[in-house]
């Protein structure tokens, strides 16, 4: 079965610290990859996406993610976090070879940024 | 509307009762998804619609769960004979197509079964 692993369940950082959230997926075929974010009290929204091409993708609010096919990974990074980045972050994958059209999500990482 | 709309936002019910949750997707979006988010868990896929048909119902946890979509728009998720383990936030999402995975989510319907 398809699966997505997010290694960090809860991360606490101080403002200006660098962030890296890990994400690994189980399938080796063609994938579209996503990071979604859920700010407190708000709905899930897309942070960034990878379909093809440059494996380093940039999203909103200074976030970026790198697709490393050999490692089945799509880690999220930000050089300097802000208090407003406090949120829950979900990695997700859709496997384009299988015909299944539903995103598979990881269990999420709760990021708490302390001022 | 501008976004995905879900109702009710909050539902408290007694064990054994039936509940209906409604989702109004973004106009023109052909794909519609239902997910469930339980405390401390990720998003659990339930069912996906393309138009009015449901090519993938593999995530429905039991035959107490059903969903329909009419007119290629509004969808209703029905849970019969609710159990306490059904308590969760039920999320609806829509997408312009079904092959990119770029979803727009609603605020969710929080279901509490007493």
GROMACS .gro file of C-alpha atoms in nm:
model
  229
    1UNK     CA    1   0.000   0.000   0.000
    2UNK     CA    2   0.108   0.353  -0.067
    3UNK     CA    3   0.232   0.539   0.238
    4UNK     CA    4   0.392   0.867   0.338
    5UNK     CA    5   0.615   0.898   0.643
    6UNK     CA    6   0.680   1.221   0.826
    7UNK     CA    7   0.952   1.161   1.077
    8UNK     CA    8   0.898   1.458   1.303
    9UNK     CA    9   0.564   1.474   1.481
   10UNK     CA   10   0.628   1.788   1.682
   11UNK     CA   11   0.902   2.043   1.622
   12UNK     CA   12   0.971   2.344   1.842
   13UNK     CA   13   1.198   2.618   1.709
   14UNK     CA   14   1.289   2.971   1.799
   15UNK     CA   15   1.233   3.250   1.549
   16UNK     CA   16   1.510   3.279   1.287
   17UNK     CA   17   1.607   2.914   1.325
   18UNK     CA   18   1.629   2.701   1.014
   19UNK     CA   19   1.367   2.437   0.945
   20UNK     CA   20   1.379   2.102   0.774
   21UNK     CA   21   1.084   1.862   0.789
   22UNK     CA   22   1.134   1.514   0.655
   23UNK     CA   23   0.899   1.331   0.420
   24UNK     CA   24   0.944   0.991   0.259
   25UNK     CA   25   0.703   0.801   0.038
   26UNK     CA   26   0.684   0.435  -0.040
   27UNK     CA   27   0.630   0.414  -0.414
   28UNK     CA   28   0.901   0.425  -0.680
   29UNK     CA   29   0.704   0.527  -0.985
   30UNK     CA   30   0.603   0.865  -1.116
   31UNK     CA   31   0.474   1.088  -0.840
   32UNK     CA   32   0.335   1.433  -0.783
   33UNK     CA   33   0.439   1.562  -0.441
   34UNK     CA   34   0.290   1.825  -0.216
   35UNK     CA   35   0.324   2.003   0.112
   36UNK     CA   36   0.002   2.133   0.264
   37UNK     CA   37  -0.017   2.359   0.567
   38UNK     CA   38  -0.291   2.411   0.823
   39UNK     CA   39  -0.257   2.729   1.029
   40UNK     CA   40  -0.441   2.738   1.363
   41UNK     CA   41  -0.813   2.771   1.304
   42UNK     CA   42  -0.779   2.766   0.926
   43UNK     CA   43  -0.835   2.511   0.653
   44UNK     CA   44  -0.565   2.311   0.481
   45UNK     CA   45  -0.396   2.494   0.200
   46UNK     CA   46  -0.131   2.416  -0.055
   47UNK     CA   47   0.219   2.530   0.035
   48UNK     CA   48   0.409   2.395  -0.263
   49UNK     CA   49   0.403   2.121  -0.523
   50UNK     CA   50   0.632   1.918  -0.745
   51UNK     CA   51   0.514   1.768  -1.072
   52UNK     CA   52   0.831   1.742  -1.282
   53UNK     CA   53   1.143   1.934  -1.383
   54UNK     CA   54   1.366   2.114  -1.135
   55UNK     CA   55   1.365   1.902  -0.819
   56UNK     CA   56   1.403   2.210  -0.601
   57UNK     CA   57   1.067   2.381  -0.580
   58UNK     CA   58   0.980   2.706  -0.415
   59UNK     CA   59   0.650   2.780  -0.250
   60UNK     CA   60   0.485   3.060  -0.064
   61UNK     CA   61   0.630   3.239   0.238
   62UNK     CA   62   0.990   3.142   0.166
   63UNK     CA   63   0.940   2.766   0.187
   64UNK     CA   64   1.113   2.528  -0.050
   65UNK     CA   65   1.130   2.153  -0.093
   66UNK     CA   66   1.370   1.920  -0.267
   67UNK     CA   67   1.264   1.603  -0.446
   68UNK     CA   68   1.532   1.333  -0.426
   69UNK     CA   69   1.405   1.043  -0.631
   70UNK     CA   70   1.676   0.801  -0.520
   71UNK     CA   71   1.577   0.855  -0.158
   72UNK     CA   72   1.200   0.871  -0.215
   73UNK     CA   73   1.210   1.197  -0.023
   74UNK     CA   74   1.055   1.541  -0.045
   75UNK     CA   75   1.183   1.739   0.252
   76UNK     CA   76   1.051   2.084   0.335
   77UNK     CA   77   1.292   2.363   0.426
   78UNK     CA   78   1.292   2.723   0.531
   79UNK     CA   79   1.613   2.913   0.616
   80UNK     CA   80   1.461   3.132   0.885
   81UNK     CA   81   1.123   3.061   1.047
   82UNK     CA   82   0.885   3.319   1.183
   83UNK     CA   83   0.629   3.296   1.461
   84UNK     CA   84   0.359   3.306   1.193
   85UNK     CA   85   0.488   2.973   1.056
   86UNK     CA   86   0.338   2.797   1.357
   87UNK     CA   87   0.110   2.541   1.194
   88UNK     CA   88   0.071   2.176   1.106
   89UNK     CA   89   0.246   2.062   0.791
   90UNK     CA   90   0.138   1.764   0.583
   91UNK     CA   91   0.332   1.593   0.310
   92UNK     CA   92   0.125   1.423   0.040
   93UNK     CA   93   0.179   1.217  -0.272
   94UNK     CA   94  -0.024   1.108  -0.570
   95UNK     CA   95   0.108   0.815  -0.768
   96UNK     CA   96   0.055   0.894  -1.131
   97UNK     CA   97   0.119   0.539  -1.261
   98UNK     CA   98  -0.146   0.363  -1.059
   99UNK     CA   99  -0.457   0.538  -1.180
  100UNK     CA  100  -0.551   0.611  -0.820
  101UNK     CA  101  -0.646   0.973  -0.802
  102UNK     CA  102  -0.657   1.029  -0.426
  103UNK     CA  103  -0.375   1.198  -0.242
  104UNK     CA  104  -0.206   0.996   0.029
  105UNK     CA  105  -0.112   1.213   0.325
  106UNK     CA  106   0.146   1.176   0.598
  107UNK     CA  107   0.046   1.202   0.962
  108UNK     CA  108   0.160   1.563   0.983
  109UNK     CA  109   0.424   1.760   1.171
  110UNK     CA  110   0.320   2.021   1.421
  111UNK     CA  111   0.559   2.316   1.412
  112UNK     CA  112   0.568   2.555   1.703
  113UNK     CA  113   0.780   2.868   1.659
  114UNK     CA  114   0.860   3.054   1.977
  115UNK     CA  115   0.911   3.430   1.959
  116UNK     CA  116  -1.875   3.059  -0.385
  117UNK     CA  117  -1.509   3.140  -0.365
  118UNK     CA  118  -1.407   2.833  -0.169
  119UNK     CA  119  -1.521   2.489  -0.064
  120UNK     CA  120  -1.811   2.515   0.176
  121UNK     CA  121  -1.899   2.248   0.431
  122UNK     CA  122  -2.192   2.216   0.666
  123UNK     CA  123  -2.252   2.176   0.948
  124UNK     CA  124  -1.925   2.304   1.088
  125UNK     CA  125  -1.996   2.124   1.413
  126UNK     CA  126  -2.226   1.829   1.484
  127UNK     CA  127  -2.283   1.652   1.812
  128UNK     CA  128  -2.492   1.339   1.794
  129UNK     CA  129  -2.580   1.038   2.001
  130UNK     CA  130  -2.446   0.695   1.926
  131UNK     CA  131  -2.672   0.511   1.685
  132UNK     CA  132  -2.811   0.818   1.510
  133UNK     CA  133  -2.755   0.892   1.140
  134UNK     CA  134  -2.574   1.207   1.027
  135UNK     CA  135  -2.538   1.384   0.695
  136UNK     CA  136  -2.247   1.609   0.609
  137UNK     CA  137  -2.262   1.839   0.311
  138UNK     CA  138  -1.994   1.973   0.079
  139UNK     CA  139  -2.032   2.244  -0.181
  140UNK     CA  140  -1.719   2.247  -0.398
  141UNK     CA  141  -1.565   2.531  -0.594
  142UNK     CA  142  -1.769   2.596  -0.906
  143UNK     CA  143  -1.629   2.414  -1.207
  144UNK     CA  144  -1.423   2.167  -1.008
  145UNK     CA  145  -1.495   1.820  -1.140
  146UNK     CA  146  -1.315   1.618  -0.874
  147UNK     CA  147  -1.436   1.600  -0.514
  148UNK     CA  148  -1.276   1.420  -0.222
  149UNK     CA  149  -1.375   1.329   0.132
  150UNK     CA  150  -1.109   1.279   0.397
  151UNK     CA  151  -1.128   1.220   0.770
  152UNK     CA  152  -0.891   1.369   1.025
  153UNK     CA  153  -0.886   1.219   1.372
  154UNK     CA  154  -0.702   1.366   1.669
  155UNK     CA  155  -0.331   1.313   1.627
  156UNK     CA  156  -0.378   1.133   1.296
  157UNK     CA  157  -0.312   1.234   0.942
  158UNK     CA  158  -0.575   1.261   0.675
  159UNK     CA  159  -0.753   0.937   0.599
  160UNK     CA  160  -0.895   0.911   0.248
  161UNK     CA  161  -1.262   0.809   0.231
  162UNK     CA  162  -1.398   0.853  -0.121
  163UNK     CA  163  -1.336   1.040  -0.442
  164UNK     CA  164  -1.581   1.161  -0.708
  165UNK     CA  165  -1.518   1.249  -1.068
  166UNK     CA  166  -1.836   1.419  -1.177
  167UNK     CA  167  -2.120   1.225  -1.019
  168UNK     CA  168  -1.947   0.889  -1.019
  169UNK     CA  169  -1.717   0.753  -0.749
  170UNK     CA  170  -1.426   0.564  -0.908
  171UNK     CA  171  -1.259   0.514  -0.573
  172UNK     CA  172  -1.456   0.427  -0.260
  173UNK     CA  173  -1.174   0.224  -0.110
  174UNK     CA  174  -1.138   0.440   0.199
  175UNK     CA  175  -1.492   0.408   0.333
  176UNK     CA  176  -1.436   0.229   0.667
  177UNK     CA  177  -1.761   0.032   0.672
  178UNK     CA  178  -2.096  -0.005   0.499
  179UNK     CA  179  -2.237   0.247   0.746
  180UNK     CA  180  -2.062   0.514   0.537
  181UNK     CA  181  -2.195   0.626   0.201
  182UNK     CA  182  -2.166   0.932  -0.017
  183UNK     CA  183  -2.328   1.074  -0.322
  184UNK     CA  184  -2.277   1.366  -0.552
  185UNK     CA  185  -2.546   1.521  -0.764
  186UNK     CA  186  -2.530   1.756  -1.061
  187UNK     CA  187  -2.154   1.733  -1.057
  188UNK     CA  188  -2.158   1.968  -0.762
  189UNK     CA  189  -2.283   1.920  -0.406
  190UNK     CA  190  -2.187   1.604  -0.222
  191UNK     CA  191  -2.335   1.446   0.089
  192UNK     CA  192  -2.152   1.205   0.317
  193UNK     CA  193  -2.390   0.994   0.525
  194UNK     CA  194  -2.293   0.797   0.833
  195UNK     CA  195  -2.558   0.557   0.958
  196UNK     CA  196  -2.581   0.426   1.313
  197UNK     CA  197  -2.291   0.643   1.428
  198UNK     CA  198  -2.032   0.501   1.666
  199UNK     CA  199  -1.795   0.684   1.899
  200UNK     CA  200  -1.500   0.595   1.676
  201UNK     CA  201  -1.663   0.797   1.399
  202UNK     CA  202  -1.581   1.116   1.591
  203UNK     CA  203  -1.343   1.316   1.372
  204UNK     CA  204  -1.319   1.616   1.145
  205UNK     CA  205  -1.456   1.531   0.803
  206UNK     CA  206  -1.283   1.729   0.530
  207UNK     CA  207  -1.405   1.787   0.180
  208UNK     CA  208  -1.178   1.902  -0.101
  209UNK     CA  209  -1.227   1.977  -0.467
  210UNK     CA  210  -0.997   1.997  -0.763
  211UNK     CA  211  -1.025   2.133  -1.114
  212UNK     CA  212  -0.913   1.798  -1.250
  213UNK     CA  213  -0.849   1.459  -1.097
  214UNK     CA  214  -0.494   1.401  -1.210
  215UNK     CA  215  -0.279   1.665  -1.044
  216UNK     CA  216  -0.353   1.627  -0.677
  217UNK     CA  217  -0.386   2.000  -0.622
  218UNK     CA  218  -0.676   2.013  -0.378
  219UNK     CA  219  -0.872   2.299  -0.227
  220UNK     CA  220  -1.006   2.210   0.115
  221UNK     CA  221  -1.307   2.324   0.310
  222UNK     CA  222  -1.305   2.412   0.678
  223UNK     CA  223  -1.433   2.070   0.773
  224UNK     CA  224  -1.724   1.931   0.971
  225UNK     CA  225  -1.636   1.831   1.326
  226UNK     CA  226  -1.843   1.530   1.430
  227UNK     CA  227  -1.869   1.426   1.792
  228UNK     CA  228  -2.053   1.106   1.875
  229UNK     CA  229  -2.152   1.077   2.240
   0.00000   0.00000   0.00000
